[in-house]
XYZ file of C-alpha atoms in Angstrom:
784
model
C -25.080 -19.264 26.075
C -28.416 -19.225 24.319
C -31.907 -20.659 24.376
C -32.308 -24.406 24.471
C -28.700 -25.506 24.349
C -27.582 -27.782 21.585
C -24.162 -28.479 23.035
C -21.229 -29.958 21.250
C -22.132 -33.180 23.026
C -25.442 -33.375 21.137
C -24.948 -35.707 18.209
C -27.029 -34.093 15.516
C -28.004 -36.426 12.763
C -30.437 -36.261 9.947
C -29.576 -38.544 10.369
C -20.341 -41.540 -6.252
C -19.410 -44.390 -5.780
C -17.698 -46.642 -8.198
C -16.045 -49.954 -7.563
C -13.864 -50.486 -4.520
C -10.678 -50.039 -6.495
C -11.616 -46.429 -7.229
C -11.035 -45.508 -3.610
C -7.921 -47.548 -2.924
C -5.403 -45.388 -1.129
C -2.273 -47.270 -2.179
C -0.420 -45.815 -5.144
C -1.536 -47.459 -8.364
C 0.869 -48.121 -11.225
C 0.466 -46.202 -14.486
C -2.210 -47.778 -16.646
C -1.388 -49.192 -20.043
C -3.366 -48.336 -23.131
C -4.845 -51.825 -22.938
C -5.876 -51.317 -19.316
C -7.624 -48.091 -20.284
C -9.660 -49.593 -23.115
C -10.657 -52.645 -21.041
C -11.834 -50.411 -18.202
C -13.811 -48.190 -20.550
C -15.503 -51.072 -22.342
C -16.953 -52.164 -19.013
C -17.711 -48.663 -17.690
C -19.389 -47.243 -20.805
C -21.367 -50.241 -22.100
C -24.609 -49.239 -20.325
C -24.399 -45.712 -21.759
C -23.164 -46.393 -25.288
C -24.641 -49.779 -26.147
C -22.547 -51.991 -28.365
C -19.409 -49.880 -28.113
C -16.476 -51.787 -29.608
C -12.800 -51.787 -28.781
C -11.822 -50.456 -32.198
C -14.048 -47.413 -31.673
C -12.136 -46.511 -28.527
C -8.476 -47.223 -29.226
C -6.616 -46.462 -32.433
C -3.132 -47.506 -33.388
C -0.316 -45.966 -35.355
C -0.054 -45.883 -39.122
C 0.873 -49.563 -39.127
C -2.141 -50.495 -36.977
C -0.142 -51.204 -33.807
C -2.417 -50.465 -30.813
C 0.559 -50.414 -28.411
C -1.643 -51.880 -25.685
C 1.263 -52.660 -23.382
C 2.599 -49.102 -23.384
C 1.781 -46.743 -20.476
C -1.077 -44.495 -21.540
C -0.650 -40.749 -21.591
C -3.383 -38.800 -19.847
C -4.463 -37.207 -23.106
C -4.812 -40.625 -24.734
C -6.928 -41.924 -21.858
C -9.235 -38.907 -21.935
C -9.748 -39.123 -25.681
C -10.559 -42.817 -25.333
C -13.006 -41.983 -22.528
C -14.713 -39.427 -24.771
C -15.042 -41.972 -27.555
C -16.311 -44.682 -25.222
C -19.194 -42.669 -23.786
C -20.115 -40.857 -26.988
C -22.454 -37.890 -26.728
C -22.790 -36.556 -23.174
C -25.802 -34.802 -21.634
C -25.688 -31.044 -21.285
C -25.114 -30.164 -17.613
C -28.123 -28.556 -15.931
C -29.252 -27.962 -12.359
C -26.955 -29.642 -9.853
C -24.405 -30.709 -12.476
C -24.107 -27.133 -13.676
C -23.524 -26.030 -10.078
C -20.761 -28.435 -9.185
C -18.944 -29.035 -12.472
C -15.739 -27.316 -13.589
C -16.479 -25.013 -16.508
C -14.815 -22.283 -18.519
C -11.360 -23.853 -18.266
C -9.063 -23.440 -21.286
C -6.197 -25.907 -21.067
C -3.005 -24.631 -22.676
C -1.369 -27.946 -23.604
C -4.039 -29.796 -25.597
C -2.812 -30.968 -29.026
C -4.931 -30.227 -32.060
C -5.798 -33.875 -32.711
C -7.404 -34.174 -29.247
C -9.084 -30.797 -29.036
C -12.580 -31.923 -30.040
C -12.759 -34.670 -27.429
C -11.219 -32.565 -24.667
C -13.561 -29.675 -25.427
C -16.509 -32.076 -25.145
C -15.388 -33.321 -21.737
C -14.627 -29.786 -20.553
C -18.078 -28.620 -21.653
C -19.507 -31.477 -19.591
C -17.692 -30.123 -16.520
C -15.839 -33.354 -15.725
C -12.241 -32.208 -16.268
C -9.945 -30.389 -13.890
C -6.472 -29.163 -14.645
C -3.352 -28.016 -12.896
C -2.683 -24.684 -11.227
C -0.578 -23.573 -14.212
C -3.528 -23.931 -16.604
C -2.384 -27.165 -18.187
C -4.191 -30.483 -18.328
C -1.011 -32.515 -17.965
C -1.464 -34.242 -21.309
C 1.926 -35.967 -21.256
C 1.476 -37.346 -17.729
C 0.694 -40.985 -17.206
C -2.616 -41.917 -15.599
C -3.645 -44.648 -13.177
C -6.834 -46.686 -13.339
C -7.879 -45.061 -10.060
C -7.535 -41.611 -11.612
C -9.436 -42.706 -14.698
C -12.250 -44.198 -12.655
C -12.615 -40.937 -10.760
C -13.384 -39.197 -14.048
C -15.640 -42.061 -15.107
C -17.619 -41.603 -11.887
C -18.160 -37.943 -12.809
C -19.514 -39.017 -16.187
C -21.786 -41.599 -14.557
C -23.188 -38.876 -12.313
C -23.763 -36.593 -15.292
C -25.539 -39.381 -17.150
C -27.578 -40.422 -14.100
C -29.256 -43.237 -16.016
C -27.793 -46.453 -14.620
C -28.370 -47.132 -10.928
C -25.902 -50.025 -10.932
C -23.130 -47.431 -11.267
C -24.507 -44.487 -9.271
C -27.642 -45.392 -7.350
C -28.111 -42.000 -5.727
C -27.567 -40.152 -8.999
C -29.976 -42.339 -10.965
C -32.779 -42.311 -8.391
C -32.535 -38.540 -7.895
C -31.600 -37.502 -11.452
C -34.850 -35.704 -12.244
C -34.823 -33.802 -8.947
C -31.128 -32.909 -9.294
C -31.593 -31.611 -12.844
C -34.539 -29.436 -11.835
C -33.084 -28.361 -8.504
C -32.760 -24.708 -7.600
C -31.467 -22.899 -4.538
C -33.753 -20.206 -3.196
C -32.440 -16.654 -3.014
C -30.280 -16.155 0.054
C -30.109 -19.889 0.830
C -26.969 -22.012 0.951
C -28.431 -25.388 -0.003
C -31.516 -27.249 -1.140
C -32.519 -30.754 -0.118
C -35.402 -32.821 1.208
C -34.888 -31.461 4.698
C -34.871 -27.857 3.492
C -37.951 -28.415 1.323
C -39.901 -29.811 4.250
C -38.640 -27.056 6.554
C -39.880 -24.504 4.025
C -43.272 -26.179 4.060
C -43.291 -25.941 7.840
C -42.141 -22.327 7.680
C -44.894 -21.494 5.192
C -47.455 -22.923 7.595
C -45.948 -20.915 10.436
C -46.045 -17.793 8.267
C -49.760 -18.352 7.679
C -50.324 -18.548 11.427
C -48.319 -15.364 11.979
C -50.160 -13.491 9.226
C -53.523 -14.522 10.682
C -52.535 -12.723 13.881
C -50.880 -9.704 12.275
C -52.768 -6.453 12.704
C -55.451 -7.945 14.909
C -56.234 -6.463 18.298
C -55.297 -8.732 21.186
C -55.241 -8.234 24.914
C -51.908 -7.074 26.284
C -49.768 -9.924 27.586
C -51.443 -12.636 25.521
C -49.420 -14.800 23.176
C -51.408 -13.352 20.280
C -50.365 -9.803 21.228
C -46.740 -10.772 21.682
C -46.515 -12.637 18.402
C -48.281 -9.894 16.469
C -46.178 -7.100 17.949
C -42.894 -8.955 17.560
C -43.694 -9.581 13.909
C -44.602 -5.912 13.480
C -41.202 -4.820 14.763
C -39.482 -7.427 12.587
C -41.248 -5.974 9.529
C -40.661 -2.335 10.445
C -37.600 -1.587 8.329
C -38.235 2.182 8.452
C -37.812 2.504 12.207
C -35.038 -0.083 12.290
C -33.013 1.809 9.692
C -33.650 5.141 11.369
C -32.289 3.737 14.617
C -29.117 2.517 12.933
C -26.728 1.340 15.645
C -28.538 3.277 18.380
C -29.626 0.068 20.192
C -25.971 -0.898 20.741
C -24.339 2.540 20.704
C -23.634 2.605 24.434
C -22.001 -0.811 24.234
C -19.834 0.261 21.298
C -18.858 3.429 23.156
C -17.917 1.442 26.259
C -15.753 -0.965 24.256
C -14.043 1.831 22.298
C -13.487 3.865 25.443
C -11.897 1.097 27.524
C -8.464 2.252 28.721
C -7.566 -0.957 30.542
C -8.351 -4.642 30.220
C -10.489 -4.403 33.337
C -12.574 -1.636 31.760
C -13.076 -3.791 28.663
C -14.132 -6.743 30.811
C -16.559 -4.523 32.705
C -17.996 -3.262 29.412
C -18.488 -6.846 28.290
C -20.134 -7.815 31.572
C -22.551 -4.883 31.247
C -23.554 -6.127 27.800
C -23.991 -9.633 29.167
C -26.130 -8.394 32.035
C -28.430 -6.323 29.840
C -28.849 -8.484 26.739
C -27.313 -11.834 27.696
C -24.471 -11.581 25.187
C -20.812 -11.867 26.144
C -18.125 -11.243 23.552
C -15.248 -12.447 25.741
C -16.589 -15.257 27.932
C -18.515 -18.140 26.375
C -20.055 -20.598 28.841
C -22.621 -23.381 28.573
C -24.719 -25.056 31.273
C -25.646 -28.684 30.589
C -25.417 -32.013 32.380
C -22.076 -33.001 33.847
C -20.633 -35.673 31.551
C -19.331 -37.582 34.583
C -22.502 -37.013 36.626
C -25.193 -36.381 34.041
C -28.014 -35.959 36.560
C -26.460 -32.668 37.705
C -26.097 -29.463 35.667
C -22.522 -28.219 35.329
C -20.688 -25.194 33.966
C -18.696 -25.604 30.745
C -16.262 -23.081 29.279
C -16.163 -22.927 25.485
C -13.283 -20.485 24.960
C -13.028 -17.552 22.570
C -14.930 -18.074 19.323
C -13.816 -17.309 15.785
C -15.755 -15.898 12.854
C -14.328 -18.320 10.295
C -14.080 -22.100 10.415
C -10.944 -23.701 11.795
C -9.657 -24.993 8.454
C -9.857 -21.607 6.695
C -8.075 -19.887 9.574
C -5.372 -22.499 10.098
C -4.568 -22.687 6.396
C -4.953 -18.921 5.986
C -7.170 -19.515 2.971
C -6.708 -16.388 0.846
C -10.278 -16.197 -0.449
C -11.797 -16.681 2.991
C -9.389 -14.191 4.553
C -10.211 -11.489 2.017
C -13.974 -11.998 2.335
C -13.815 -12.046 6.139
C -11.612 -8.959 6.448
C -13.836 -7.064 3.999
C -16.935 -8.022 5.981
C -15.556 -7.045 9.373
C -14.156 -3.814 7.957
C -17.559 -2.859 6.557
C -19.406 -3.413 9.832
C -16.790 -1.414 11.744
C -17.170 1.427 9.247
C -20.920 1.376 9.946
C -20.085 2.407 13.537
C -18.192 5.471 12.325
C -14.648 4.164 11.976
C -12.478 5.207 9.047
C -12.055 2.401 6.535
C -8.249 2.305 6.620
C -8.168 2.234 10.418
C -10.929 -0.360 10.570
C -9.118 -2.644 8.151
C -5.892 -2.398 10.123
C -7.731 -3.398 13.307
C -9.524 -6.256 11.563
C -6.268 -7.697 10.250
C -5.025 -7.928 13.842
C -8.272 -9.644 14.834
C -7.732 -12.113 11.983
C -4.219 -12.880 13.228
C -5.560 -13.390 16.737
C -8.269 -15.767 15.482
C -5.686 -17.639 13.405
C -3.667 -18.205 16.588
C -6.779 -19.411 18.406
C -7.809 -21.768 15.616
C -4.309 -23.205 15.285
C -4.435 -24.724 18.770
C -8.128 -25.616 18.851
C -9.602 -29.091 18.584
C -10.266 -30.412 15.109
C -13.945 -30.922 14.225
C -13.805 -34.697 14.660
C -12.399 -34.240 18.175
C -15.155 -31.907 19.387
C -17.421 -34.801 20.368
C -14.726 -36.889 22.046
C -15.459 -36.744 25.767
C -11.873 -37.652 26.620
C -10.809 -34.399 24.957
C -13.667 -32.071 25.898
C -13.995 -32.964 29.587
C -11.281 -31.025 31.412
C -12.523 -30.035 34.892
C -10.890 -27.102 36.664
C -11.536 -26.095 40.239
C -12.646 -22.488 40.608
C -9.171 -21.611 41.872
C -7.483 -23.314 38.925
C -9.791 -21.592 36.451
C -9.118 -18.226 38.059
C -5.369 -18.871 37.895
C -5.639 -19.621 34.175
C -6.388 -15.926 33.527
C -3.474 -13.893 34.874
C -4.952 -10.446 34.231
C -8.669 -11.147 34.720
C -10.427 -11.871 38.006
C -12.493 -14.821 36.815
C -14.047 -15.483 40.211
C -15.530 -11.990 40.139
C -16.460 -12.365 36.481
C -18.404 -15.570 37.141
C -20.097 -13.912 40.105
C -21.218 -10.947 38.016
C -22.444 -13.299 35.296
C -24.394 -15.161 37.989
C -22.808 -18.501 37.147
C -20.555 -18.895 40.175
C -22.694 -21.489 41.974
C -20.504 -24.351 40.847
C -17.552 -26.218 42.298
C -15.767 -26.529 38.966
C -15.577 -25.287 35.383
C -15.323 -27.941 32.683
C -13.069 -26.666 29.908
C -14.175 -28.058 26.556
C -11.099 -27.165 24.496
C -8.060 -27.054 26.737
C -5.503 -25.548 24.365
C -8.001 -23.021 23.042
C -8.815 -21.928 26.588
C -5.139 -21.672 27.465
C -4.372 -19.647 24.342
C -7.365 -17.379 24.968
C -6.281 -16.771 28.565
C -2.744 -16.080 27.377
C -4.074 -13.419 24.983
C -6.275 -11.804 27.644
C -3.635 -9.328 28.857
C -3.099 -5.564 28.988
C -0.549 -5.906 26.202
C -3.262 -7.128 23.845
C -5.878 -4.558 24.889
C -6.311 -2.942 21.473
C -6.809 -6.165 19.549
C -9.151 -7.458 22.278
C -11.227 -4.279 21.937
C -11.440 -4.770 18.184
C -12.290 -8.451 18.681
C -14.989 -7.640 21.243
C -16.489 -5.011 18.969
C -16.720 -7.201 15.866
C -18.160 -10.006 17.992
C -20.863 -7.622 19.201
C -21.607 -6.333 15.701
C -21.642 -9.792 14.121
C -24.041 -11.061 16.776
C -26.465 -8.146 16.619
C -26.162 -6.819 13.061
C -29.170 -8.736 11.742
C -31.335 -6.734 14.177
C -29.898 -3.366 13.189
C -29.964 -1.284 9.987
C -29.853 -2.790 6.512
C -26.171 -1.936 6.107
C -25.273 -4.802 8.424
C -27.480 -7.232 6.510
C -25.986 -6.055 3.219
C -22.473 -6.653 4.532
C -23.457 -10.125 5.697
C -25.035 -10.959 2.335
C -21.937 -9.768 0.475
C -19.785 -11.955 2.730
C -21.964 -15.012 2.032
C -21.804 -14.364 -1.701
C -18.046 -13.842 -1.774
C -17.156 -16.836 0.360
C -19.917 -19.378 -0.253
C -21.339 -18.461 -3.646
C -24.768 -17.661 -2.214
C -27.009 -16.043 -4.797
C -29.736 -13.476 -4.168
C -31.192 -12.197 -0.938
C -34.179 -13.014 1.206
C -37.061 -10.561 1.176
C -37.820 -8.361 4.185
C -40.915 -10.468 4.824
C -38.961 -13.726 4.756
C -36.439 -12.285 7.196
C -39.211 -10.999 9.461
C -40.908 -14.398 9.525
C -37.564 -16.076 10.235
C -36.792 -13.698 13.102
C -40.251 -14.193 14.570
C -40.061 -17.964 14.209
C -36.623 -18.210 15.807
C -37.331 -15.887 18.721
C -40.982 -16.644 19.467
C -40.814 -20.382 18.841
C -42.057 -21.135 22.352
C -45.531 -19.978 21.302
C -45.415 -20.894 17.626
C -44.556 -24.539 18.219
C -47.655 -24.959 20.379
C -49.838 -23.508 17.636
C -48.069 -25.609 15.021
C -48.706 -28.865 16.889
C -52.378 -28.047 17.405
C -52.857 -27.410 13.708
C -50.467 -29.694 11.850
C -49.555 -32.783 13.885
C -51.914 -35.674 14.480
C -52.032 -38.049 17.460
C -52.162 -40.901 14.936
C -48.766 -39.952 13.522
C -47.261 -39.738 17.009
C -48.597 -43.173 17.928
C -47.471 -44.783 14.688
C -43.918 -43.443 14.998
C -43.767 -44.514 18.653
C -44.538 -48.063 17.529
C -41.867 -47.850 14.834
C -39.299 -46.724 17.414
C -40.249 -49.601 19.718
C -39.819 -52.047 16.845
C -36.443 -50.642 15.871
C -35.133 -50.685 19.442
C -36.251 -54.314 19.762
C -34.552 -55.123 16.461
C -31.383 -53.406 17.614
C -31.409 -55.575 20.710
C -31.639 -58.693 18.551
C -28.737 -57.483 16.466
C -26.575 -56.873 19.543
C -27.345 -60.343 20.851
C -26.295 -61.809 17.495
C -22.923 -60.007 17.293
C -20.025 -62.436 16.876
C -17.315 -60.014 17.968
C -18.690 -58.848 21.335
C -18.612 -60.713 24.653
C -21.766 -61.470 26.608
C -20.703 -59.127 29.397
C -20.475 -56.120 27.079
C -23.646 -57.172 25.236
C -25.563 -57.104 28.527
C -24.446 -53.523 29.178
C -25.204 -52.425 25.622
C -28.702 -53.873 25.876
C -29.171 -52.133 29.229
C -28.387 -48.871 27.473
C -31.027 -49.661 24.863
C -33.632 -50.530 27.473
C -33.142 -47.275 29.382
C -33.029 -45.038 26.321
C -35.424 -42.073 26.599
C -37.639 -41.587 23.549
C -39.102 -38.182 22.696
C -41.490 -37.946 19.776
C -43.403 -35.006 18.346
C -43.365 -32.414 21.105
C -42.751 -32.055 24.867
C -45.305 -33.196 27.424
C -45.238 -29.713 28.960
C -44.670 -26.503 27.060
C -42.002 -24.023 28.131
C -43.546 -20.906 29.702
C -40.569 -18.526 29.513
C -42.268 -16.212 27.009
C -45.176 -15.602 29.387
C -42.984 -13.318 31.506
C -41.504 -11.357 28.586
C -42.970 -8.023 27.467
C -43.000 -7.419 23.706
C -43.440 -3.865 22.437
C -43.799 -2.192 19.039
C -41.627 0.761 18.038
C -44.549 3.074 18.878
C -44.580 1.691 22.414
C -40.848 2.081 22.888
C -39.774 -1.331 21.710
C -37.654 -2.476 18.752
C -36.620 -5.636 16.985
C -33.376 -5.495 18.960
C -34.952 -4.961 22.390
C -37.659 -7.569 21.834
C -35.201 -10.181 20.628
C -32.827 -9.782 23.534
C -35.631 -9.543 26.055
C -36.530 -13.068 24.976
C -33.000 -14.468 24.761
C -32.060 -12.972 28.115
C -35.130 -14.518 29.731
C -34.136 -17.960 28.470
C -30.547 -17.346 29.524
C -31.550 -16.420 33.062
C -33.641 -19.590 33.290
C -30.653 -21.646 32.250
C -28.356 -19.919 34.740
C -30.828 -20.742 37.486
C -30.356 -24.448 36.686
C -26.641 -24.437 37.465
C -25.883 -26.965 40.174
C -29.429 -28.314 40.150
C -30.645 -31.720 38.928
C -31.046 -32.089 35.169
C -34.642 -32.032 33.967
C -34.624 -34.859 31.442
C -38.108 -34.000 30.208
C -37.032 -30.757 28.531
C -36.531 -30.542 24.775
C -33.433 -29.088 23.133
C -35.145 -28.248 19.836
C -38.394 -26.819 18.484
C -41.331 -29.051 17.628
C -41.415 -27.894 13.985
C -37.718 -28.624 13.367
C -36.911 -30.962 10.475
C -34.163 -33.031 12.061
C -33.564 -35.763 14.620
C -31.195 -36.028 17.567
C -29.371 -38.222 20.048
C -28.119 -36.723 23.304
C -25.541 -38.927 25.053
C -25.866 -37.027 28.359
C -29.514 -38.079 28.618
C -29.220 -41.264 26.562
C -32.207 -39.989 24.604
C -33.403 -39.923 21.022
C -35.628 -37.094 19.816
C -37.845 -36.810 16.740
C -39.690 -33.469 16.465
C -43.046 -33.314 14.731
C -41.448 -31.255 11.975
C -39.710 -34.290 10.446
C -42.586 -36.718 10.982
C -44.280 -36.035 7.664
C -43.727 -36.708 3.970
C -41.289 -37.369 2.445
C -39.713 -38.817 5.613
C -42.874 -40.278 7.073
C -46.341 -40.744 5.602
C -49.049 -42.646 7.449
C -50.482 -43.762 4.091
C -47.163 -44.879 2.567
C -45.905 -48.443 2.306
C -44.070 -49.613 5.441
C -40.915 -50.122 3.395
C -40.967 -46.496 2.230
C -41.298 -45.206 5.774
C -38.597 -47.576 6.971
C -36.231 -46.414 4.219
C -36.692 -42.805 5.304
C -37.724 -42.093 8.920
C -37.046 -45.719 9.914
C -33.432 -45.479 8.842
C -33.160 -42.097 10.584
C -34.571 -43.572 13.802
C -32.063 -46.415 13.574
C -29.354 -43.835 12.900
C -30.162 -41.970 16.128
C -30.237 -45.196 18.131
C -26.833 -46.031 16.661
C -25.357 -42.796 17.984
C -25.582 -44.373 21.434
C -23.021 -46.872 20.165
C -20.827 -44.887 17.789
C -17.228 -43.918 18.563
C -18.466 -40.999 20.714
C -21.726 -42.263 22.224
C -20.088 -45.554 23.199
C -18.141 -43.674 25.878
C -21.376 -43.052 27.856
C -23.389 -45.523 29.915
C -27.148 -45.959 30.141
C -27.444 -42.975 32.504
C -25.488 -40.623 30.245
C -22.302 -40.736 32.305
C -18.922 -40.924 30.590
C -17.679 -44.227 31.908
C -16.076 -47.284 30.339
C -18.519 -50.220 30.107
C -16.426 -52.226 27.654
C -14.029 -55.108 28.176
C -10.563 -54.359 26.852
C -10.824 -57.038 24.167
C -14.230 -55.891 22.971
C -13.136 -52.287 22.779
C -10.055 -53.265 20.784
C -12.285 -55.023 18.243
C -14.657 -52.058 18.224
C -11.790 -49.685 17.400
C -10.637 -51.953 14.579
C -14.121 -51.970 13.083
C -14.307 -48.203 13.395
C -11.018 -47.890 11.524
C -12.490 -49.994 8.739
C -15.413 -47.563 8.565
C -13.043 -44.587 8.450
C -11.136 -46.138 5.567
C -14.294 -47.162 3.711
C -15.721 -43.630 3.582
C -12.423 -41.786 3.197
C -11.123 -40.160 0.032
C -14.300 -40.513 -1.995
C -14.784 -37.656 -4.425
C -17.863 -35.542 -3.643
C -17.486 -33.131 -6.541
C -14.381 -32.589 -8.691
C -11.314 -32.351 -6.414
C -13.327 -32.273 -3.146
C -12.996 -35.466 -1.116
C -14.926 -36.990 1.755
C -13.036 -37.178 5.075
C -13.566 -40.566 6.713
C -12.164 -39.502 10.080
C -14.212 -36.315 10.302
C -17.410 -38.204 9.395
C -16.708 -41.364 11.377
C -19.493 -41.137 13.957
C -22.193 -40.320 11.404
C -21.079 -43.104 9.092
C -21.238 -45.589 11.967
C -24.752 -44.346 12.695
C -25.784 -44.600 9.032
C -24.572 -48.192 8.851
C -26.323 -49.119 12.091
C -29.503 -47.306 11.097
C -29.706 -49.064 7.776
C -28.878 -52.462 9.264
C -31.676 -52.205 11.841
C -34.333 -50.735 9.544
C -33.478 -53.165 6.753
C -33.848 -56.070 9.169
C -37.340 -54.831 10.048
C -38.143 -54.807 6.319
C -36.775 -58.337 5.927
C -39.218 -59.562 8.578
C -42.266 -58.314 6.630
C -44.304 -60.982 4.863
C -43.387 -59.851 1.330
C -40.685 -57.205 1.680
C -40.420 -54.617 -1.089
C -36.716 -53.796 -1.005
C -36.962 -51.492 -4.018
C -39.368 -49.262 -2.110
C -36.982 -49.226 0.843
C -33.759 -48.425 -1.021
C -35.299 -45.837 -3.328
C -37.051 -44.086 -0.453
C -33.725 -43.932 1.341
C -31.888 -42.497 -1.662
C -34.535 -39.805 -2.093
C -34.137 -38.862 1.567
C -30.582 -37.658 0.892
C -31.110 -35.666 -2.334
C -29.120 -32.485 -2.020
C -27.604 -29.630 -3.959
C -25.404 -26.675 -3.119
C -22.581 -24.581 -4.546
C -18.999 -25.711 -5.039
C -17.923 -23.295 -2.335
C -20.314 -24.714 0.245
C -19.344 -28.266 -0.719
C -15.692 -27.461 -0.088
C -16.549 -25.768 3.202
C -18.731 -28.625 4.451
C -16.066 -31.175 3.560
C -13.845 -29.648 6.262
C -16.362 -29.007 9.067
C -19.451 -31.215 8.659
C -19.326 -34.494 10.597
C -21.805 -35.985 8.123
C -20.533 -37.458 4.887
C -21.702 -35.649 1.771
C -25.263 -36.793 1.028
C -24.325 -38.679 -2.123
C -21.550 -40.482 -0.283
C -23.707 -41.449 2.680
C -26.426 -42.715 0.331
C -24.287 -44.727 -2.080
C -21.504 -45.831 0.182
C -23.800 -47.104 2.926
C -26.075 -49.318 0.817
C -23.033 -50.996 -0.743
C -22.625 -52.982 2.470
C -25.958 -54.807 2.368
C -26.571 -57.995 0.390
C -30.264 -57.177 -0.125
C -29.179 -54.245 -2.288
C -27.114 -56.478 -4.556
C -29.896 -59.043 -4.859
C -32.607 -56.461 -5.515
C -30.825 -54.689 -8.357
C -28.506 -57.396 -9.686
C -25.367 -55.473 -8.761
C -22.307 -57.397 -9.952
C -18.545 -57.083 -10.106
C -17.602 -54.303 -12.501
C -20.608 -52.141 -11.588
C -19.860 -48.841 -9.946
C -21.949 -49.783 -6.915
C -20.168 -53.099 -6.362
C -17.951 -53.793 -3.376
C -16.577 -57.277 -2.810
C -18.090 -58.997 0.264
C -14.736 -59.129 2.047
C -14.353 -55.357 1.689
C -17.773 -54.402 3.093
C -17.986 -52.942 6.590
C -20.350 -53.266 9.521
C -20.338 -52.797 13.287
C -23.845 -53.088 14.646
């Protein structure tokens, strides 16, 4: 448990394309040489004006073009090279995500020049054996995938790649800051917010302030965060007694007692992960949820035993164990057993797309049943010692994971559980200890995710201060950087979008009046939170913050704060839910829907340019923050939020016929966003991203309708503002990782694929059949 829970039930939302045939799942027949040249004449015309058929396809010595023969892959690629002519040199984002440095072993001499050109452009991928597969046949779908890569590289024709064309300049100039994983509009704005927070912190640093004031606490916390000398001298001293207790455990009970001592003193349990939030079946009452044992790698990497991820993870855990005094060979042997244990846990755990499904994550156990689940651990006593026993049930969020974890929690597995507990402790606290732990973490991020560079000590200190002392900093931030005018203007926008959503529900032709009435009731009772909470949290007032000279440390200060928040949360167990509390910080650049409260939340941090600007055209604001507002509203009616009523209770408010139609429409959305290439050989998962895609479609439909009701709507301003909202760059490694765990479609996919469903887009830009952005009307999708 930790400060301000963002449970799995909280639908977080920040809220490439070529023609429809590119993404068809059915097997396509091999393309003929004639098919290839016809496709290329249409695809390349905007980039190589006046290109002629004879410049693309060449015949044999007798002039026979053999247009009816199946094309070999090498022939198709050479024709593609000829059709597009000179290609831009990859820079910025294209240089990050392309495939470079590949030397194919089967390219004939006559084709080498063209293949080298395409390889230099980063648009070709080969086989595992190092060949290109030159003698293979090729389908039009496969060809169009490569064409889409070229369109993205060109970035000059929005009819083929709207996102790429609108954001081309930004993408080409994009960089990723040292130690960061990504860069995008959200990250840029968050950095601006962080810079402002840093200024506020620096204004306080070194100044004398009365003991117990927020100024003293902020200044002294920052001082300990900056004090690398004392932190490094301490080494693992802050956690030494916990490490000793774990290492010295002779029985499972002794290990459990060691863990409970850690939990009591710093609020961190390595073996028992619980959450306290509203009961999904009685959302007005706080309930106890059990999360199960956690893993250090994502589910996909563990289940598939990804070799690269395994090596990086084992190296990382080995290094942090060595920092506690273990011999490297012994540490590695222990870590490999931990890896096997986590593989077993991941193999039975819910898939990412299931982790928001209330039918799968709501599994109530009586206290007796929960105790019986653990054969060798007295869970009743454990809950009592953790001070979370004032409940009549425990809601298990991942049933098979909990069962597997309980099965592993035996005397037989004591040694691996000790190793697991220890690496959990070190992973959770290492950032507050000596630099060796940070170095190990940085090396892990570089090896697995391609992260380049490291953050400075000052950046890390500001980040630690911001994360831990946010209760004070957000108050100061609001006073200095958020205007009442902005709050009022966004409130009016939300009111307009909710009213528009109601009109859209009333106009639905697939939903009965009975279900419409209940959907509208949910809209009418939706809680709206904008900017910042009406009352500030006072938890920090009771926490003492000390410098190293006064006996404090970065470690002790951090856990003094987190434990204070944890104790407050524990005290809420079994009590009524306070729906006025906020689950995020006021300077956060994001937006949220919480189905348990039926609430939408827009922190002040996101209510500024480029997402919202009081001086911008209404269409620009509606394309950015307006679409995001509509997106959050739509989460109340996506495949997950639709399971909750207006009070936040998981209950069925649908007629059987309406729900059947709803599921069919959701399947159409899954199919529409599935299998789209994000970067070479990395595809979007329509099932994983289903709920966010539904919300994107609903958000755009509602905000676009508001635009259409303006006196002289500027659709260009709307669509281009929206495309700029999603500009994004990262490494190939992070792209691959996100494609397996992120419930949002890749930014390019959510930008391009969503606007394809709206007629105003086609009319505004003259999109026609044959353009990359074209989807036939009968193939477009919508729900709300």
